[in-house]
Tab-separated table of C-alpha atoms in Angstrom:
chain	number	residue	atom	x	y	z
Y	183	UNK	CA	100.924	-16.576	-48.681
Y	184	UNK	CA	98.729	-15.906	-45.863
Y	185	UNK	CA	98.301	-12.863	-43.707
Y	186	UNK	CA	99.383	-13.078	-39.918
Y	187	UNK	CA	96.657	-11.597	-37.782
Y	188	UNK	CA	97.938	-10.743	-33.899
Y	189	UNK	CA	96.152	-10.779	-30.951
Y	190	UNK	CA	94.316	-7.427	-30.623
Y	191	UNK	CA	95.204	-7.148	-26.714
Y	192	UNK	CA	96.416	-4.186	-24.784
Y	193	UNK	CA	98.958	-5.992	-22.861
Y	194	UNK	CA	102.401	-7.545	-24.331
Y	195	UNK	CA	102.138	-10.569	-22.768
Y	196	UNK	CA	103.124	-13.055	-26.111
Y	197	UNK	CA	101.194	-14.874	-28.110
Y	198	UNK	CA	100.481	-18.533	-27.231
Y	199	UNK	CA	100.823	-20.215	-30.693
Y	200	UNK	CA	99.363	-19.535	-33.922
Y	201	UNK	CA	96.094	-21.056	-35.727
Y	202	UNK	CA	95.287	-20.929	-39.442
Y	203	UNK	CA	92.278	-19.675	-40.950
Y	204	UNK	CA	90.340	-22.240	-43.512
Y	205	UNK	CA	87.807	-20.642	-46.085
Y	206	UNK	CA	85.280	-22.856	-45.400
Y	207	UNK	CA	84.499	-23.536	-49.729
Y	208	UNK	CA	87.500	-24.607	-50.707
Y	209	UNK	CA	89.154	-25.338	-47.543
Y	210	UNK	CA	92.453	-23.294	-48.314
Y	211	UNK	CA	94.127	-21.327	-45.732
Y	212	UNK	CA	93.282	-17.608	-45.537
Y	213	UNK	CA	95.253	-16.238	-42.787
Y	214	UNK	CA	96.867	-16.975	-39.786
Y	215	UNK	CA	96.322	-15.592	-35.901
Y	216	UNK	CA	97.386	-15.847	-32.427
Y	217	UNK	CA	96.046	-17.584	-30.012
Y	218	UNK	CA	96.843	-16.818	-26.775
Y	219	UNK	CA	96.963	-18.760	-23.032
Y	220	UNK	CA	96.426	-18.470	-19.573
Y	221	UNK	CA	98.868	-15.220	-18.948
Y	222	UNK	CA	96.996	-13.351	-21.891
Y	223	UNK	CA	94.029	-13.720	-20.700
Y	224	UNK	CA	94.827	-12.541	-17.359
Y	225	UNK	CA	96.370	-9.773	-18.631
Y	226	UNK	CA	93.589	-8.359	-20.804
Y	227	UNK	CA	91.908	-8.874	-17.774
Y	228	UNK	CA	93.620	-6.815	-15.817
Y	229	UNK	CA	93.993	-4.048	-18.360
Y	230	UNK	CA	90.060	-4.215	-18.596
Y	231	UNK	CA	89.615	-3.846	-14.803
Y	232	UNK	CA	91.936	-1.366	-14.200
Y	233	UNK	CA	89.769	0.517	-16.683
Y	234	UNK	CA	86.579	-0.262	-15.088
Y	235	UNK	CA	87.812	0.719	-11.405
Y	236	UNK	CA	89.382	4.193	-12.498
Y	237	UNK	CA	85.901	6.266	-12.782
Y	238	UNK	CA	87.865	9.330	-13.386
Y	239	UNK	CA	88.911	7.823	-16.819
Y	240	UNK	CA	85.481	6.420	-17.671
Y	241	UNK	CA	85.179	7.580	-21.863
Y	242	UNK	CA	82.169	10.767	-21.791
Y	243	UNK	CA	79.252	9.989	-23.320
Y	244	UNK	CA	79.920	12.597	-26.366
Y	245	UNK	CA	82.962	10.374	-26.558
Y	246	UNK	CA	81.527	7.245	-27.056
Y	247	UNK	CA	79.264	8.810	-29.358
Y	248	UNK	CA	81.766	10.555	-31.809
Y	249	UNK	CA	84.058	7.068	-31.776
Y	250	UNK	CA	80.502	5.391	-32.772
Y	251	UNK	CA	79.745	7.762	-35.823
Y	252	UNK	CA	83.260	7.964	-36.906
Y	253	UNK	CA	83.419	3.954	-36.630
Y	254	UNK	CA	79.761	3.630	-38.971
Y	255	UNK	CA	81.548	6.226	-41.241
Y	256	UNK	CA	84.623	4.165	-41.197
Y	257	UNK	CA	82.471	0.742	-41.727
Y	258	UNK	CA	80.797	2.378	-44.946
Y	259	UNK	CA	84.350	3.313	-46.857
Y	260	UNK	CA	85.335	0.036	-46.311
Y	261	UNK	CA	81.762	-1.794	-46.602
Y	262	UNK	CA	82.622	-3.734	-50.140
Y	263	UNK	CA	86.203	-4.793	-48.758
Y	264	UNK	CA	84.860	-6.030	-45.359
Y	265	UNK	CA	81.843	-8.129	-47.289
Y	266	UNK	CA	83.735	-9.985	-49.504
Y	267	UNK	CA	86.126	-10.973	-46.804
Y	268	UNK	CA	83.778	-11.805	-44.342
Y	269	UNK	CA	81.986	-14.047	-46.975
Y	270	UNK	CA	85.431	-15.902	-47.747
Y	271	UNK	CA	85.887	-16.202	-44.223
Y	272	UNK	CA	82.356	-17.490	-43.127
Y	273	UNK	CA	81.165	-19.363	-46.191
Y	274	UNK	CA	77.584	-16.830	-46.827
Y	275	UNK	CA	77.108	-15.969	-49.946
Y	276	UNK	CA	78.338	-12.360	-50.961
Y	277	UNK	CA	74.525	-10.742	-51.575
Y	278	UNK	CA	73.761	-11.707	-48.012
Y	279	UNK	CA	76.916	-10.676	-46.707
Y	280	UNK	CA	76.309	-7.227	-48.327
Y	281	UNK	CA	73.020	-7.135	-46.373
Y	282	UNK	CA	75.388	-8.044	-42.886
Y	283	UNK	CA	77.696	-5.665	-43.503
Y	284	UNK	CA	74.739	-2.646	-43.940
Y	285	UNK	CA	73.099	-4.318	-40.895
Y	286	UNK	CA	76.440	-4.028	-39.317
Y	287	UNK	CA	76.655	-0.721	-39.856
Y	288	UNK	CA	72.988	0.216	-38.565
Y	289	UNK	CA	74.186	-1.763	-35.618
Y	290	UNK	CA	76.769	0.790	-34.381
Y	291	UNK	CA	74.199	3.645	-35.485
Y	292	UNK	CA	71.530	2.081	-33.771
Y	293	UNK	CA	73.850	2.521	-30.062
Y	294	UNK	CA	73.893	6.102	-30.998
Y	295	UNK	CA	70.546	6.563	-31.337
Y	296	UNK	CA	70.159	4.794	-28.597
Y	297	UNK	CA	71.859	6.719	-26.346
Y	298	UNK	CA	70.651	9.876	-27.309
Y	299	UNK	CA	67.015	8.552	-26.465
Y	300	UNK	CA	68.357	7.097	-22.808
Y	301	UNK	CA	69.457	9.630	-20.274
Y	302	UNK	CA	67.627	7.838	-17.567
Y	303	UNK	CA	64.584	8.196	-16.080
Y	304	UNK	CA	62.585	10.417	-12.763
Y	305	UNK	CA	61.389	8.602	-10.256
Y	306	UNK	CA	58.428	9.779	-8.471
Y	307	UNK	CA	59.064	11.195	-4.577
Y	308	UNK	CA	56.008	12.874	-2.550
Y	309	UNK	CA	53.733	9.983	-3.099
Y	310	UNK	CA	53.455	9.510	0.335
Y	311	UNK	CA	54.937	11.286	3.514
Y	312	UNK	CA	58.138	9.263	3.846
Y	313	UNK	CA	59.047	10.621	0.172
Y	314	UNK	CA	57.718	14.158	0.611
Y	315	UNK	CA	60.124	16.689	-0.139
Y	316	UNK	CA	62.771	14.658	-2.077
Y	317	UNK	CA	63.385	14.104	-5.499
Y	318	UNK	CA	64.931	11.398	-7.607
Y	319	UNK	CA	66.258	10.024	-10.813
Y	320	UNK	CA	68.513	7.281	-12.364
Y	321	UNK	CA	71.680	7.534	-14.394
Y	322	UNK	CA	72.493	4.759	-16.604
Y	323	UNK	CA	76.691	3.455	-15.381
Y	324	UNK	CA	78.876	0.863	-17.258
Y	325	UNK	CA	77.778	-2.493	-15.720
Y	326	UNK	CA	81.939	-3.474	-15.690
Y	327	UNK	CA	83.801	-5.525	-17.858
Y	328	UNK	CA	82.291	-6.915	-20.958
Y	329	UNK	CA	83.134	-10.270	-22.223
Y	330	UNK	CA	81.661	-11.294	-25.677
Y	331	UNK	CA	82.281	-14.615	-27.276
Y	332	UNK	CA	80.544	-14.743	-30.650
Y	333	UNK	CA	79.607	-16.985	-33.017
Y	334	UNK	CA	80.740	-17.241	-36.823
Y	335	UNK	CA	77.550	-17.814	-38.854
Y	336	UNK	CA	77.223	-13.339	-38.592
Y	337	UNK	CA	80.510	-12.607	-38.557
Y	338	UNK	CA	80.716	-8.744	-38.705
Y	339	UNK	CA	77.123	-8.559	-37.221
Y	340	UNK	CA	77.332	-10.739	-34.374
Y	341	UNK	CA	80.645	-8.805	-33.264
Y	342	UNK	CA	79.056	-5.105	-33.764
Y	343	UNK	CA	75.630	-6.609	-31.832
Y	344	UNK	CA	78.219	-7.169	-28.607
Y	345	UNK	CA	80.779	-4.961	-28.767
Y	346	UNK	CA	79.109	-1.582	-30.251
Y	347	UNK	CA	76.428	-1.586	-26.998
Y	348	UNK	CA	79.785	-2.335	-24.635
Y	349	UNK	CA	81.461	0.462	-26.483
Y	350	UNK	CA	77.969	2.638	-25.916
Y	351	UNK	CA	77.645	1.725	-22.488
Y	352	UNK	CA	81.361	2.991	-21.538
Y	353	UNK	CA	82.561	-0.457	-20.812
Y	354	UNK	CA	85.284	-2.318	-21.318
Y	355	UNK	CA	85.142	-5.208	-23.858
Y	356	UNK	CA	87.406	-8.543	-24.638
Y	357	UNK	CA	85.648	-10.094	-27.472
Y	358	UNK	CA	86.831	-13.850	-28.409
Y	359	UNK	CA	85.609	-14.446	-31.893
Y	360	UNK	CA	84.700	-17.595	-33.444
Y	361	UNK	CA	88.110	-19.579	-34.337
Y	362	UNK	CA	86.164	-20.358	-38.001
Y	363	UNK	CA	85.558	-16.482	-38.451
Y	364	UNK	CA	88.132	-14.352	-36.289
Y	365	UNK	CA	89.396	-12.051	-39.192
Y	366	UNK	CA	86.060	-9.678	-39.462
Y	367	UNK	CA	86.048	-9.318	-35.506
Y	368	UNK	CA	90.223	-8.083	-35.901
Y	369	UNK	CA	88.991	-5.827	-38.597
Y	370	UNK	CA	86.035	-4.086	-36.786
Y	371	UNK	CA	87.963	-4.112	-33.395
Y	372	UNK	CA	90.660	-2.191	-35.213
Y	373	UNK	CA	88.075	0.143	-36.858
Y	374	UNK	CA	86.937	0.871	-33.446
Y	375	UNK	CA	90.456	1.488	-32.587
Y	376	UNK	CA	90.726	3.928	-35.885
Y	377	UNK	CA	87.656	5.804	-35.382
Y	378	UNK	CA	88.929	7.055	-31.755
Y	379	UNK	CA	89.059	4.389	-29.136
Y	380	UNK	CA	91.916	3.446	-26.750
Y	381	UNK	CA	92.906	0.416	-27.392
Y	382	UNK	CA	93.184	-0.939	-24.153
Y	383	UNK	CA	88.870	-0.433	-24.172
Y	384	UNK	CA	88.281	-2.759	-26.977
Y	385	UNK	CA	90.509	-6.548	-27.048
Y	386	UNK	CA	90.054	-9.174	-29.124
Y	387	UNK	CA	91.521	-12.533	-28.489
Y	388	UNK	CA	91.351	-16.076	-30.107
Y	389	UNK	CA	92.015	-18.545	-26.756
Y	390	UNK	CA	94.374	-21.449	-26.988
Y	391	UNK	CA	91.951	-23.893	-26.001
Y	392	UNK	CA	88.718	-24.154	-24.235
Y	393	UNK	CA	90.318	-24.070	-20.733
Y	394	UNK	CA	91.525	-20.840	-21.484
Y	395	UNK	CA	88.234	-19.368	-23.008
Y	396	UNK	CA	86.442	-20.656	-19.557
Y	397	UNK	CA	88.757	-18.695	-17.226
Y	398	UNK	CA	88.399	-15.762	-19.424
Y	399	UNK	CA	84.511	-16.188	-18.817
Y	400	UNK	CA	84.711	-17.321	-15.221
Y	401	UNK	CA	86.708	-14.746	-14.180
Y	402	UNK	CA	85.287	-12.863	-11.036
Y	403	UNK	CA	86.086	-9.508	-13.018
Y	404	UNK	CA	83.557	-9.846	-15.526
Y	405	UNK	CA	80.733	-7.789	-15.358
Y	406	UNK	CA	78.749	-9.215	-18.063
Y	407	UNK	CA	78.812	-12.135	-20.569
Y	408	UNK	CA	77.436	-12.076	-23.666
Y	409	UNK	CA	77.957	-15.687	-25.367
Y	410	UNK	CA	76.089	-16.712	-28.669
Y	411	UNK	CA	76.511	-20.209	-29.377
Y	412	UNK	CA	75.481	-23.831	-29.060
Y	413	UNK	CA	73.318	-24.420	-25.733
Y	414	UNK	CA	75.356	-27.266	-24.784
Y	415	UNK	CA	78.510	-24.441	-23.933
Y	416	UNK	CA	76.332	-21.644	-22.697
Y	417	UNK	CA	74.367	-23.237	-20.400
Y	418	UNK	CA	77.530	-25.054	-18.966
Y	419	UNK	CA	79.550	-21.124	-19.007
Y	420	UNK	CA	76.086	-19.497	-17.210
Y	421	UNK	CA	76.824	-22.362	-14.267
Y	422	UNK	CA	80.373	-21.670	-14.120
Y	423	UNK	CA	80.416	-17.890	-14.257
Y	424	UNK	CA	81.225	-15.752	-11.109
Y	425	UNK	CA	78.928	-14.959	-8.705
Y	426	UNK	CA	77.300	-11.428	-9.577
Y	427	UNK	CA	78.415	-11.736	-13.361
Y	428	UNK	CA	75.432	-10.903	-15.386
Y	429	UNK	CA	74.703	-12.997	-18.684
Y	430	UNK	CA	72.736	-13.070	-21.871
Y	431	UNK	CA	72.999	-16.320	-23.541
Y	432	UNK	CA	71.736	-16.459	-27.200
Y	433	UNK	CA	71.227	-20.664	-28.567
Y	434	UNK	CA	69.674	-21.977	-31.664
Y	435	UNK	CA	66.141	-24.034	-31.967
Y	436	UNK	CA	64.096	-25.788	-34.410
Y	437	UNK	CA	62.096	-22.863	-35.715
Y	438	UNK	CA	58.251	-24.021	-36.252
Y	439	UNK	CA	55.771	-22.402	-39.056
Y	440	UNK	CA	53.064	-23.417	-38.973
Y	441	UNK	CA	51.158	-23.106	-43.104
Y	442	UNK	CA	47.167	-22.686	-42.776
Y	443	UNK	CA	44.817	-24.239	-45.193
Y	444	UNK	CA	44.161	-21.294	-47.231
Y	445	UNK	CA	47.778	-19.774	-46.570
Y	446	UNK	CA	48.863	-17.982	-50.101
Y	447	UNK	CA	51.633	-20.478	-51.202
Y	448	UNK	CA	52.773	-17.718	-53.838
Y	449	UNK	CA	53.392	-15.343	-51.044
Y	450	UNK	CA	54.634	-18.528	-48.848
Y	451	UNK	CA	56.882	-20.871	-50.950
Y	452	UNK	CA	59.771	-18.237	-51.548
Y	453	UNK	CA	60.247	-16.870	-48.365
Y	454	UNK	CA	60.320	-20.650	-47.059
Y	455	UNK	CA	63.323	-21.106	-49.235
Y	456	UNK	CA	64.696	-17.740	-47.882
Y	457	UNK	CA	64.281	-18.585	-44.271
Y	458	UNK	CA	65.208	-22.868	-44.638
Y	459	UNK	CA	67.933	-22.458	-46.858
Y	460	UNK	CA	69.576	-18.289	-45.904
Y	461	UNK	CA	73.500	-19.201	-45.023
Y	462	UNK	CA	72.675	-22.626	-45.624
Y	463	UNK	CA	70.277	-23.411	-42.679
Y	464	UNK	CA	73.306	-22.521	-40.434
Y	465	UNK	CA	71.161	-19.285	-38.556
Y	466	UNK	CA	69.989	-20.049	-35.167
Y	467	UNK	CA	66.491	-19.267	-36.090
Y	468	UNK	CA	65.923	-20.762	-39.910
Y	469	UNK	CA	63.216	-22.586	-40.794
Y	470	UNK	CA	63.256	-25.869	-40.184
Y	471	UNK	CA	59.546	-27.707	-39.191
Y	472	UNK	CA	56.978	-26.621	-41.726
Y	473	UNK	CA	53.386	-27.861	-40.145
Y	474	UNK	CA	51.285	-27.614	-43.118
Y	475	UNK	CA	47.797	-28.601	-43.263
Y	476	UNK	CA	47.074	-31.994	-45.073
Y	477	UNK	CA	44.896	-30.204	-47.666
Y	478	UNK	CA	48.242	-28.110	-48.777
Y	479	UNK	CA	50.984	-30.855	-47.821
Y	480	UNK	CA	51.580	-32.318	-51.118
Y	481	UNK	CA	51.536	-28.688	-53.157
Y	482	UNK	CA	53.818	-27.345	-50.873
Y	483	UNK	CA	56.383	-30.102	-50.295
Y	484	UNK	CA	56.882	-30.328	-53.941
Y	485	UNK	CA	57.128	-26.359	-54.523
Y	486	UNK	CA	59.344	-26.342	-51.546
Y	487	UNK	CA	61.412	-28.997	-53.206
Y	488	UNK	CA	61.556	-27.761	-56.633
Y	489	UNK	CA	62.234	-24.376	-55.428
Y	490	UNK	CA	65.368	-25.938	-53.543
Y	491	UNK	CA	66.217	-27.572	-56.393
Y	492	UNK	CA	66.906	-24.429	-58.475
Y	493	UNK	CA	68.863	-22.404	-55.585
Y	494	UNK	CA	72.769	-22.061	-57.065
Y	495	UNK	CA	75.228	-23.663	-54.737
Y	496	UNK	CA	78.883	-22.763	-54.489
Y	497	UNK	CA	81.461	-20.108	-54.077
Y	498	UNK	CA	80.099	-17.502	-51.702
Y	499	UNK	CA	82.583	-14.910	-53.258
Y	500	UNK	CA	80.543	-15.090	-56.175
Y	501	UNK	CA	77.706	-12.740	-56.837
Y	502	UNK	CA	74.936	-15.402	-58.309
Y	503	UNK	CA	75.483	-17.612	-55.770
Y	504	UNK	CA	72.613	-18.246	-53.503
Y	505	UNK	CA	73.709	-20.988	-50.998
Y	506	UNK	CA	77.373	-21.324	-49.547
Y	507	UNK	CA	79.465	-24.080	-47.953
Y	508	UNK	CA	78.651	-25.378	-44.245
Y	509	UNK	CA	81.175	-23.907	-41.865
Y	510	UNK	CA	83.198	-27.137	-42.044
Y	511	UNK	CA	83.485	-30.179	-43.898
Y	512	UNK	CA	82.693	-32.048	-40.846
Y	513	UNK	CA	79.250	-30.602	-40.821
Y	514	UNK	CA	78.609	-32.004	-44.505
Y	515	UNK	CA	78.461	-35.476	-42.889
Y	516	UNK	CA	76.876	-34.734	-39.904
Y	517	UNK	CA	74.191	-33.195	-41.580
Y	518	UNK	CA	73.925	-36.501	-44.494
Y	519	UNK	CA	73.930	-38.721	-41.566
Y	520	UNK	CA	70.732	-36.920	-40.129
Y	521	UNK	CA	69.123	-37.056	-43.307
Y	522	UNK	CA	69.808	-40.354	-44.189
Y	523	UNK	CA	68.374	-41.264	-40.423
Y	524	UNK	CA	64.887	-39.769	-40.956
Y	525	UNK	CA	64.862	-41.146	-45.100
Y	526	UNK	CA	65.259	-44.543	-42.873
Y	527	UNK	CA	62.729	-44.046	-40.360
Y	528	UNK	CA	60.248	-43.455	-43.082
Y	529	UNK	CA	60.606	-39.751	-44.158
Y	530	UNK	CA	60.463	-39.076	-48.156
Y	531	UNK	CA	63.135	-37.591	-49.833
Y	532	UNK	CA	61.577	-34.810	-52.002
Y	533	UNK	CA	64.811	-33.019	-52.722
Y	534	UNK	CA	68.694	-32.869	-51.877
Y	535	UNK	CA	69.207	-35.405	-49.341
Y	536	UNK	CA	73.518	-36.003	-50.914
Y	537	UNK	CA	76.750	-34.122	-50.261
Y	538	UNK	CA	77.391	-31.427	-53.628
Y	539	UNK	CA	81.129	-31.757	-52.593
Y	540	UNK	CA	83.298	-31.566	-49.492
Y	541	UNK	CA	82.293	-28.778	-47.942
Y	542	UNK	CA	78.653	-28.384	-49.610
Y	543	UNK	CA	75.218	-29.956	-49.043
Y	544	UNK	CA	71.955	-29.881	-51.247
Y	545	UNK	CA	68.898	-28.025	-50.571
Y	546	UNK	CA	67.169	-30.729	-48.515
Y	547	UNK	CA	63.492	-31.017	-48.309
Y	548	UNK	CA	61.786	-33.754	-46.388
Y	549	UNK	CA	58.107	-34.807	-45.871
Y	550	UNK	CA	56.950	-36.679	-42.415
Y	551	UNK	CA	60.217	-37.330	-41.140
Y	552	UNK	CA	59.949	-39.457	-37.864
Y	553	UNK	CA	58.616	-37.296	-34.937
Y	554	UNK	CA	62.062	-38.468	-32.764
Y	555	UNK	CA	64.344	-38.527	-35.499
Y	556	UNK	CA	66.971	-35.780	-35.077
Y	557	UNK	CA	65.843	-33.522	-38.054
Y	558	UNK	CA	62.548	-33.531	-35.576
Y	559	UNK	CA	64.034	-32.988	-32.557
Y	560	UNK	CA	67.460	-31.078	-32.790
Y	561	UNK	CA	68.834	-28.164	-34.727
Y	562	UNK	CA	69.936	-29.490	-37.728
Y	563	UNK	CA	71.985	-26.220	-38.439
Y	564	UNK	CA	71.930	-27.011	-42.246
Y	565	UNK	CA	70.206	-26.862	-45.564
Y	566	UNK	CA	67.274	-29.358	-44.600
Y	567	UNK	CA	63.553	-28.306	-43.959
Y	568	UNK	CA	61.071	-30.779	-43.020
Y	569	UNK	CA	57.513	-30.726	-43.576
Y	570	UNK	CA	54.483	-32.199	-41.882
Y	571	UNK	CA	51.283	-32.882	-42.155
Y	572	UNK	CA	48.370	-31.704	-39.584
Y	573	UNK	CA	44.964	-31.843	-38.895
Y	574	UNK	CA	43.801	-28.988	-36.617
Y	575	UNK	CA	45.278	-26.025	-35.486
Y	576	UNK	CA	45.673	-27.353	-32.285
Y	577	UNK	CA	47.556	-30.321	-33.416
Y	578	UNK	CA	50.075	-27.962	-35.004
Y	579	UNK	CA	50.411	-25.913	-32.431
Y	580	UNK	CA	51.428	-28.567	-30.100
Y	581	UNK	CA	53.634	-30.243	-32.325
Y	582	UNK	CA	55.301	-26.743	-32.615
Y	583	UNK	CA	55.547	-26.539	-28.813
Y	584	UNK	CA	57.037	-29.919	-28.346
Y	585	UNK	CA	60.603	-29.251	-28.011
Y	586	UNK	CA	62.922	-27.533	-25.161
Y	587	UNK	CA	63.706	-24.560	-27.748
Y	588	UNK	CA	61.586	-21.709	-28.357
Y	589	UNK	CA	62.991	-18.660	-30.248
Y	590	UNK	CA	61.170	-17.541	-33.120
Y	591	UNK	CA	58.431	-19.006	-35.123
Y	592	UNK	CA	55.775	-18.160	-37.953
Y	593	UNK	CA	52.385	-18.962	-38.854
Y	594	UNK	CA	51.075	-18.146	-43.146
Y	595	UNK	CA	47.877	-17.486	-43.221
Y	596	UNK	CA	45.072	-15.528	-44.726
Y	597	UNK	CA	42.377	-15.162	-42.113
Y	598	UNK	CA	42.699	-12.615	-39.177
Y	599	UNK	CA	41.845	-15.174	-36.451
Y	600	UNK	CA	43.751	-18.040	-37.706
Y	601	UNK	CA	46.433	-15.676	-37.179
Y	602	UNK	CA	45.655	-14.296	-34.285
Y	603	UNK	CA	44.988	-17.559	-32.236
Y	604	UNK	CA	48.466	-18.935	-33.262
Y	605	UNK	CA	50.319	-16.198	-32.900
Y	606	UNK	CA	49.272	-16.128	-29.014
Y	607	UNK	CA	49.457	-19.970	-28.977
Y	608	UNK	CA	52.849	-20.488	-30.004
Y	609	UNK	CA	55.611	-20.716	-27.556
Y	610	UNK	CA	57.985	-18.203	-29.090
Y	611	UNK	CA	59.401	-14.690	-28.330
Y	612	UNK	CA	58.368	-13.939	-31.522
Y	613	UNK	CA	56.020	-14.891	-34.055
Y	614	UNK	CA	55.989	-13.382	-37.646
Y	615	UNK	CA	52.914	-13.644	-39.516
Y	616	UNK	CA	53.226	-14.057	-43.454
Y	617	UNK	CA	56.795	-14.160	-43.056
Y	618	UNK	CA	59.963	-16.838	-42.387
Y	619	UNK	CA	61.132	-17.203	-38.747
Y	620	UNK	CA	64.480	-15.461	-39.470
Y	621	UNK	CA	63.431	-12.359	-39.872
Y	622	UNK	CA	65.187	-9.821	-37.823
Y	623	UNK	CA	66.051	-6.154	-37.967
Y	624	UNK	CA	68.629	-4.972	-35.638
Y	625	UNK	CA	66.425	-2.751	-33.019
Y	626	UNK	CA	63.810	-5.247	-32.640
Y	627	UNK	CA	63.873	-7.212	-29.267
Y	628	UNK	CA	65.450	-10.538	-30.297
Y	629	UNK	CA	65.638	-13.558	-27.390
Y	630	UNK	CA	65.704	-17.451	-26.912
Y	631	UNK	CA	63.684	-19.202	-24.963
Y	632	UNK	CA	63.585	-21.842	-22.323
Y	633	UNK	CA	67.196	-23.854	-24.089
Y	634	UNK	CA	66.993	-21.558	-26.796
Y	635	UNK	CA	68.922	-18.516	-24.413
Y	636	UNK	CA	68.559	-16.350	-21.709
Y	637	UNK	CA	68.085	-12.538	-21.898
Y	638	UNK	CA	66.981	-10.469	-25.045
Y	639	UNK	CA	69.020	-9.253	-27.506
Y	640	UNK	CA	68.826	-6.492	-30.177
Y	641	UNK	CA	70.901	-3.199	-29.835
Y	642	UNK	CA	68.951	-1.049	-27.538
Y	643	UNK	CA	68.128	-4.021	-25.055
Y	644	UNK	CA	71.729	-5.301	-24.787
Y	645	UNK	CA	73.099	-1.647	-24.355
Y	646	UNK	CA	70.372	-1.429	-21.318
Y	647	UNK	CA	71.772	-5.141	-20.377
Y	648	UNK	CA	75.026	-3.648	-19.949
Y	649	UNK	CA	74.284	-0.548	-17.904
Y	650	UNK	CA	73.299	-0.148	-14.450
Y	651	UNK	CA	70.729	2.258	-13.292
Y	652	UNK	CA	72.095	4.399	-10.457
Y	653	UNK	CA	69.341	5.966	-8.344
Y	654	UNK	CA	70.099	9.427	-7.063
Y	655	UNK	CA	67.856	10.751	-4.095
Y	656	UNK	CA	68.157	14.220	-2.908
Y	657	UNK	CA	66.368	15.346	0.605
């Protein structure tokens, strides 16, 4: 028997239906959740908008800090359960889900740290006759109703990154989790309520269909949209949001790594394996295109292939599994189609290249697939790493920069000049030197460029985006 999860909404407007939540590994039904229609979305927005318009009812700073601190404590108490259920629901192996759980707790705590460190700023006056005798300073205020649309691949920490800063900023927030992973979101929101956040200040819902979701996002009562998901959907929504709604978009890419001739492969190979096959490659900055100097191409490819073959694929709730399933069985067929296209075009298959089950795909390493193959041009979002040879650094950089995506990139080298040159030349918001492209801590800026996104993520940056700086001038 499965559990039933009603939508966590402040307004009792009735569900539009029910939706099963499936475990991606064996496709069994874990639970059912309510889905809501247009009336429920309108009711949720009305509640949130009333809260924002009533300035006398805004949550004071000290109370927001208390709520967030209590939330972090409750998350810590329930960490083992939440990590296991996130692994079951999202398919990320349990060891990695435990790391994600730790990050989610830290993300909530980082919101408190950011609140304590930023109370506004003094704006210089008296610099000319017009400003003489005046004082000016800024005060942070909530931007308005936040709508957060989330993705499946980090079902705990992405919600923490979108919802906790909204709570910290004092914004009423409505969160729509990914349909594949709503349970972790509902659990985290319930913990916020248990920690003392009044329920109307954070509402979680799953919409009945795309049209209802679009209505939620594009309503003029929305002050800020936080979207994590595909570029196609994100850019379309940005074109539809109401005038005045600000937004942050986090999409994906085809992350490039340059491996120089002098690179330490003993250091590089384990990191590339982790960055490429973590969560079966379903990460927006997953290692995808490895540009290796021609002198190291064969050795690197062979070592990556051998390492990929050793990775254990299976049930994500087992602690000894390295790589879990793709989020849906249909993704297995799509990934295989892309791999076979690359091989048919002349790419060499070094490892993998086949489904291991209806929901899992072998960790795959390709060498020199065609430049126009989809594994070379688009985000695979699966356990596939392609290795290409290059002759000089300028060529490698040109190929790394040759796609409409730009997010995080990496270079492996023992030479400081090479590292500096690559870091300067790569089109990326972050360049990792001697580490993989998927490295992230939650206080650092995290930003997709070009088609990879808009705005800057990371807890302190998101918190600031969800606030305005009201200038006060006294004469």
